[in-house]
Amino acid sequence: MSGSYIAGKTIVVGVTGGIAAYKAVEVCRRLVDAGAHVIPVMTAGAEHFIGRTTLSALCSEPVQTSLWDEASPIPHTRLGQSADLILVVPATARLIGAYTAGLSTDLLTNILLATRAPVVICPAMHTEMWEHPAVQDNLAVLARRGVIIVEPDEGRLAGGDSGKGRLASPERIIAAIERTLGPTDLAGTRLVVTAGGTREPIDAVRVIANRSSGKQGYAIASVAASRGATVTLISTVGLPTPVGVDLVSVETAAQMQAAVSHAAQTADIVIMAAAVADFRPKTVVANKIKKGDGIPDIVLEPTPDILAALGATKRPGQILVGFAAETDDLVANAGAKLQRKNLDLIVANDVSAPGVGFQHDTNAVCLLRPEGPMVTIDLTDKHSIAGAVIDAIVEIRAGLT
Ligand code: CTP
């Protein structure tokens, strides 16, 4: 990873009214220490939790709280336009709701609507509120619009409760800002990524499927797009399409192969994050197989190995990335796949470990290359894993060009 991209940047920090407001003070201090020009903005709610003087003293300008300041008319457009990044820490359910709905109720929501700068929000609230469908739906909409959401941690909450909803650590918040302000180091590249598990039909209603959620592939698509790549996402699942990404929907291994081999012709980078079925029914029964007809013999045949085919026809300079979901001998098995499929990088995860791989929001992986060191990434969110995969690809490209 790189040095600080925060130095010299103007960051508007919006603080809203939650108990975690006191932690915003530490985040502001770290941003100032990293060389940012930090402009604090507080909502009326925030003033119940921390004093203006605290933020004004720590930041680069006095705190702003109102749209109606004669000394500085239309502060929201001035602040929104001058910012390199807007950070909201903590972000309450109210702020998230207003921002999603496009309601400009106070200075901070006006700034959020008036800016073209990237926005990072750090939700913090009680678990029940965090899990409420209204909040989750709003966050999904914001994520699709390109807002970076730093998910809360699990831990102690106000009033002695505990659960998910505790503000992310200052380290995670600063890392998200670094990533957001970091280089668009994939600018000018075309990247293809697959996501989800294929579904292979048995008859008119039944399929052979697997447990892949597609979340890791979507996270890679999102991170790659934010770092400047032109991204085609070939997917079997219906998650919200990340902003700026072209989606191709497929269902079977054969459809995925057709879409991937077409897109790969012009791609600089192909990442096979999908869980492709290795076998499919040899014949698909046109109608529904009826119970009364007895137990069917379903004869399987192998599917095409999409990645191996790409590896066999790889263009000079093209980067091929595979995934290996293993339950035993992680490094040895993944290393063998790397060689066999002629890959530049393989992302290996032990899907038997808790919180790893299929259907989780978190993952833990080893990144293996034909030469060079193995990188191990401990359990973290899938966006962070995606960032590490893209970092490795950027390193490989730097060695190629
Ligand atoms: N893959 C593919 N086409 C297939 C099967 C897998 O492109 N028909 C890709 C996956 O997307 C993944 C990588 O190959 O990136 C590893 O897949 P996996 O099924 O784990 O490897 P296999 O070679 O099938 O080995 P094994 O079944 O022994 O684990």
mmCIF file of C-alpha atoms in Angstrom, residues 3-134:
data_model
loop_
_atom_site.group_PDB
_atom_site.id
_atom_site.type_symbol
_atom_site.label_atom_id
_atom_site.label_comp_id
_atom_site.label_asym_id
_atom_site.label_seq_id
_atom_site.Cartn_x
_atom_site.Cartn_y
_atom_site.Cartn_z
ATOM 1 C CA GLY A 3 1.881 6.548 1.726
ATOM 2 C CA SER A 4 -0.686 9.132 2.813
ATOM 3 C CA TYR A 5 -2.926 10.635 0.160
ATOM 4 C CA ILE A 6 -4.544 12.837 2.812
ATOM 5 C CA ALA A 7 -1.782 15.480 2.986
ATOM 6 C CA GLY A 8 -2.797 18.762 1.365
ATOM 7 C CA LYS A 9 -6.424 17.725 0.874
ATOM 8 C CA THR A 10 -9.434 19.741 2.059
ATOM 9 C CA ILE A 11 -11.775 17.490 4.008
ATOM 10 C CA VAL A 12 -15.155 18.620 5.319
ATOM 11 C CA VAL A 13 -15.985 16.535 8.374
ATOM 12 C CA GLY A 14 -19.685 16.406 9.212
ATOM 13 C CA VAL A 15 -20.474 15.357 12.769
ATOM 14 C CA THR A 16 -24.031 14.256 13.547
ATOM 15 C CA GLY A 17 -25.874 13.627 16.788
ATOM 16 C CA GLY A 18 -24.883 10.243 18.120
ATOM 17 C CA ILE A 19 -22.912 9.198 21.164
ATOM 18 C CA ALA A 20 -20.006 8.342 18.848
ATOM 19 C CA ALA A 21 -19.662 12.077 18.061
ATOM 20 C CA TYR A 22 -16.890 12.225 20.653
ATOM 21 C CA LYS A 23 -14.885 9.786 18.514
ATOM 22 C CA ALA A 24 -15.052 12.212 15.565
ATOM 23 C CA VAL A 25 -12.652 14.364 17.556
ATOM 24 C CA GLU A 26 -9.941 11.698 17.278
ATOM 25 C CA VAL A 27 -10.582 11.223 13.554
ATOM 26 C CA CYS A 28 -10.277 14.994 12.970
ATOM 27 C CA ARG A 29 -7.024 15.078 14.920
ATOM 28 C CA ARG A 30 -5.578 12.266 12.820
ATOM 29 C CA LEU A 31 -6.614 13.983 9.582
ATOM 30 C CA VAL A 32 -4.974 17.230 10.686
ATOM 31 C CA ASP A 33 -1.833 15.324 11.735
ATOM 32 C CA ALA A 34 -1.761 13.711 8.269
ATOM 33 C CA GLY A 35 -1.671 17.186 6.709
ATOM 34 C CA ALA A 36 -5.323 17.721 5.721
ATOM 35 C CA HIS A 37 -7.162 21.029 5.881
ATOM 36 C CA VAL A 38 -10.119 19.958 8.003
ATOM 37 C CA ILE A 39 -13.349 21.962 8.036
ATOM 38 C CA PRO A 40 -15.731 20.754 10.758
ATOM 39 C CA VAL A 41 -19.503 20.955 10.383
ATOM 40 C CA MET A 42 -21.865 19.995 13.190
ATOM 41 C CA THR A 43 -25.576 19.255 13.134
ATOM 42 C CA ALA A 44 -27.806 20.511 15.916
ATOM 43 C CA GLY A 45 -27.900 16.963 17.285
ATOM 44 C CA ALA A 46 -24.112 16.778 17.458
ATOM 45 C CA GLU A 47 -24.069 19.778 19.760
ATOM 46 C CA HIS A 48 -25.817 17.678 22.392
ATOM 47 C CA PHE A 49 -22.797 15.395 22.484
ATOM 48 C CA ILE A 50 -19.676 17.532 21.958
ATOM 49 C CA GLY A 51 -18.824 21.216 22.222
ATOM 50 C CA ARG A 52 -18.062 23.473 19.275
ATOM 51 C CA THR A 53 -14.858 24.620 20.916
ATOM 52 C CA THR A 54 -13.414 21.109 20.933
ATOM 53 C CA LEU A 55 -13.751 20.688 17.170
ATOM 54 C CA SER A 56 -12.793 24.276 16.351
ATOM 55 C CA ALA A 57 -9.635 23.958 18.414
ATOM 56 C CA LEU A 58 -8.562 20.711 16.744
ATOM 57 C CA CYS A 59 -9.491 21.451 13.129
ATOM 58 C CA SER A 60 -8.187 23.931 10.585
ATOM 59 C CA GLU A 61 -11.212 26.281 10.655
ATOM 60 C CA PRO A 62 -13.913 27.142 13.194
ATOM 61 C CA VAL A 63 -16.823 24.750 13.260
ATOM 62 C CA GLN A 64 -19.823 25.615 11.047
ATOM 63 C CA THR A 65 -23.324 24.782 12.102
ATOM 64 C CA SER A 66 -25.729 26.946 10.158
ATOM 65 C CA LEU A 67 -26.824 27.751 6.646
ATOM 66 C CA TRP A 68 -27.613 31.245 7.832
ATOM 67 C CA ASP A 69 -24.283 32.952 8.426
ATOM 68 C CA GLU A 70 -24.090 36.556 7.228
ATOM 69 C CA ALA A 71 -20.291 36.547 7.213
ATOM 70 C CA SER A 72 -20.261 33.588 4.825
ATOM 71 C CA PRO A 73 -23.334 33.434 2.598
ATOM 72 C CA ILE A 74 -24.255 30.155 0.902
ATOM 73 C CA PRO A 75 -21.724 28.166 2.958
ATOM 74 C CA HIS A 76 -23.004 24.837 1.614
ATOM 75 C CA THR A 77 -21.915 25.482 -1.968
ATOM 76 C CA ARG A 78 -18.609 27.005 -0.879
ATOM 77 C CA LEU A 79 -17.816 24.061 1.374
ATOM 78 C CA GLY A 80 -19.178 21.463 -1.031
ATOM 79 C CA GLN A 81 -17.145 22.836 -3.924
ATOM 80 C CA SER A 82 -13.898 23.371 -2.016
ATOM 81 C CA ALA A 83 -13.805 19.882 -0.500
ATOM 82 C CA ASP A 84 -11.681 17.064 -1.892
ATOM 83 C CA LEU A 85 -13.742 14.728 0.280
ATOM 84 C CA ILE A 86 -16.693 14.883 2.658
ATOM 85 C CA LEU A 87 -16.562 12.624 5.692
ATOM 86 C CA VAL A 88 -19.599 12.078 7.912
ATOM 87 C CA VAL A 89 -18.608 10.650 11.275
ATOM 88 C CA PRO A 90 -20.710 9.416 12.929
ATOM 89 C CA ALA A 91 -23.626 9.164 10.488
ATOM 90 C CA THR A 92 -26.963 8.726 12.238
ATOM 91 C CA ALA A 93 -29.999 6.979 10.760
ATOM 92 C CA ARG A 94 -31.560 10.437 10.347
ATOM 93 C CA LEU A 95 -28.638 11.774 8.307
ATOM 94 C CA ILE A 96 -28.525 8.604 6.181
ATOM 95 C CA GLY A 97 -32.279 8.868 5.536
ATOM 96 C CA ALA A 98 -32.176 12.555 4.639
ATOM 97 C CA TYR A 99 -29.166 12.116 2.347
ATOM 98 C CA THR A 100 -30.760 9.142 0.566
ATOM 99 C CA ALA A 101 -34.010 11.048 0.064
ATOM 100 C CA GLY A 102 -32.163 14.177 -1.105
ATOM 101 C CA LEU A 103 -33.570 16.297 1.721
ATOM 102 C CA SER A 104 -31.603 19.449 2.485
ATOM 103 C CA THR A 105 -32.661 20.093 6.050
ATOM 104 C CA ASP A 106 -29.524 21.637 7.519
ATOM 105 C CA LEU A 107 -26.020 22.753 6.586
ATOM 106 C CA LEU A 108 -24.549 19.233 6.411
ATOM 107 C CA THR A 109 -27.286 17.764 4.202
ATOM 108 C CA ASN A 110 -27.030 20.834 1.949
ATOM 109 C CA ILE A 111 -23.282 20.300 1.602
ATOM 110 C CA LEU A 112 -23.803 16.621 0.776
ATOM 111 C CA LEU A 113 -26.213 17.543 -2.010
ATOM 112 C CA ALA A 114 -24.075 20.435 -3.289
ATOM 113 C CA THR A 115 -20.794 18.565 -3.587
ATOM 114 C CA ARG A 116 -19.232 16.598 -6.413
ATOM 115 C CA ALA A 117 -16.471 15.335 -4.097
ATOM 116 C CA PRO A 118 -16.381 11.725 -2.906
ATOM 117 C CA VAL A 119 -18.379 11.117 0.253
ATOM 118 C CA VAL A 120 -17.400 8.698 3.013
ATOM 119 C CA ILE A 121 -19.966 7.987 5.705
ATOM 120 C CA CYS A 122 -19.411 6.102 8.942
ATOM 121 C CA PRO A 123 -22.729 4.915 10.399
ATOM 122 C CA ALA A 124 -23.025 4.397 14.155
ATOM 123 C CA MET A 125 -26.240 3.508 15.928
ATOM 124 C CA HIS A 126 -27.924 0.828 18.004
ATOM 125 C CA THR A 127 -28.032 -2.641 16.433
ATOM 126 C CA GLU A 128 -31.822 -2.564 16.060
ATOM 127 C CA MET A 129 -31.598 0.692 14.103
ATOM 128 C CA TRP A 130 -28.613 -0.521 12.043
ATOM 129 C CA GLU A 131 -30.496 -3.682 11.072
ATOM 130 C CA HIS A 132 -33.753 -1.889 10.283
ATOM 131 C CA PRO A 133 -34.678 -2.426 6.613
ATOM 132 C CA ALA A 134 -35.155 1.323 6.147
#
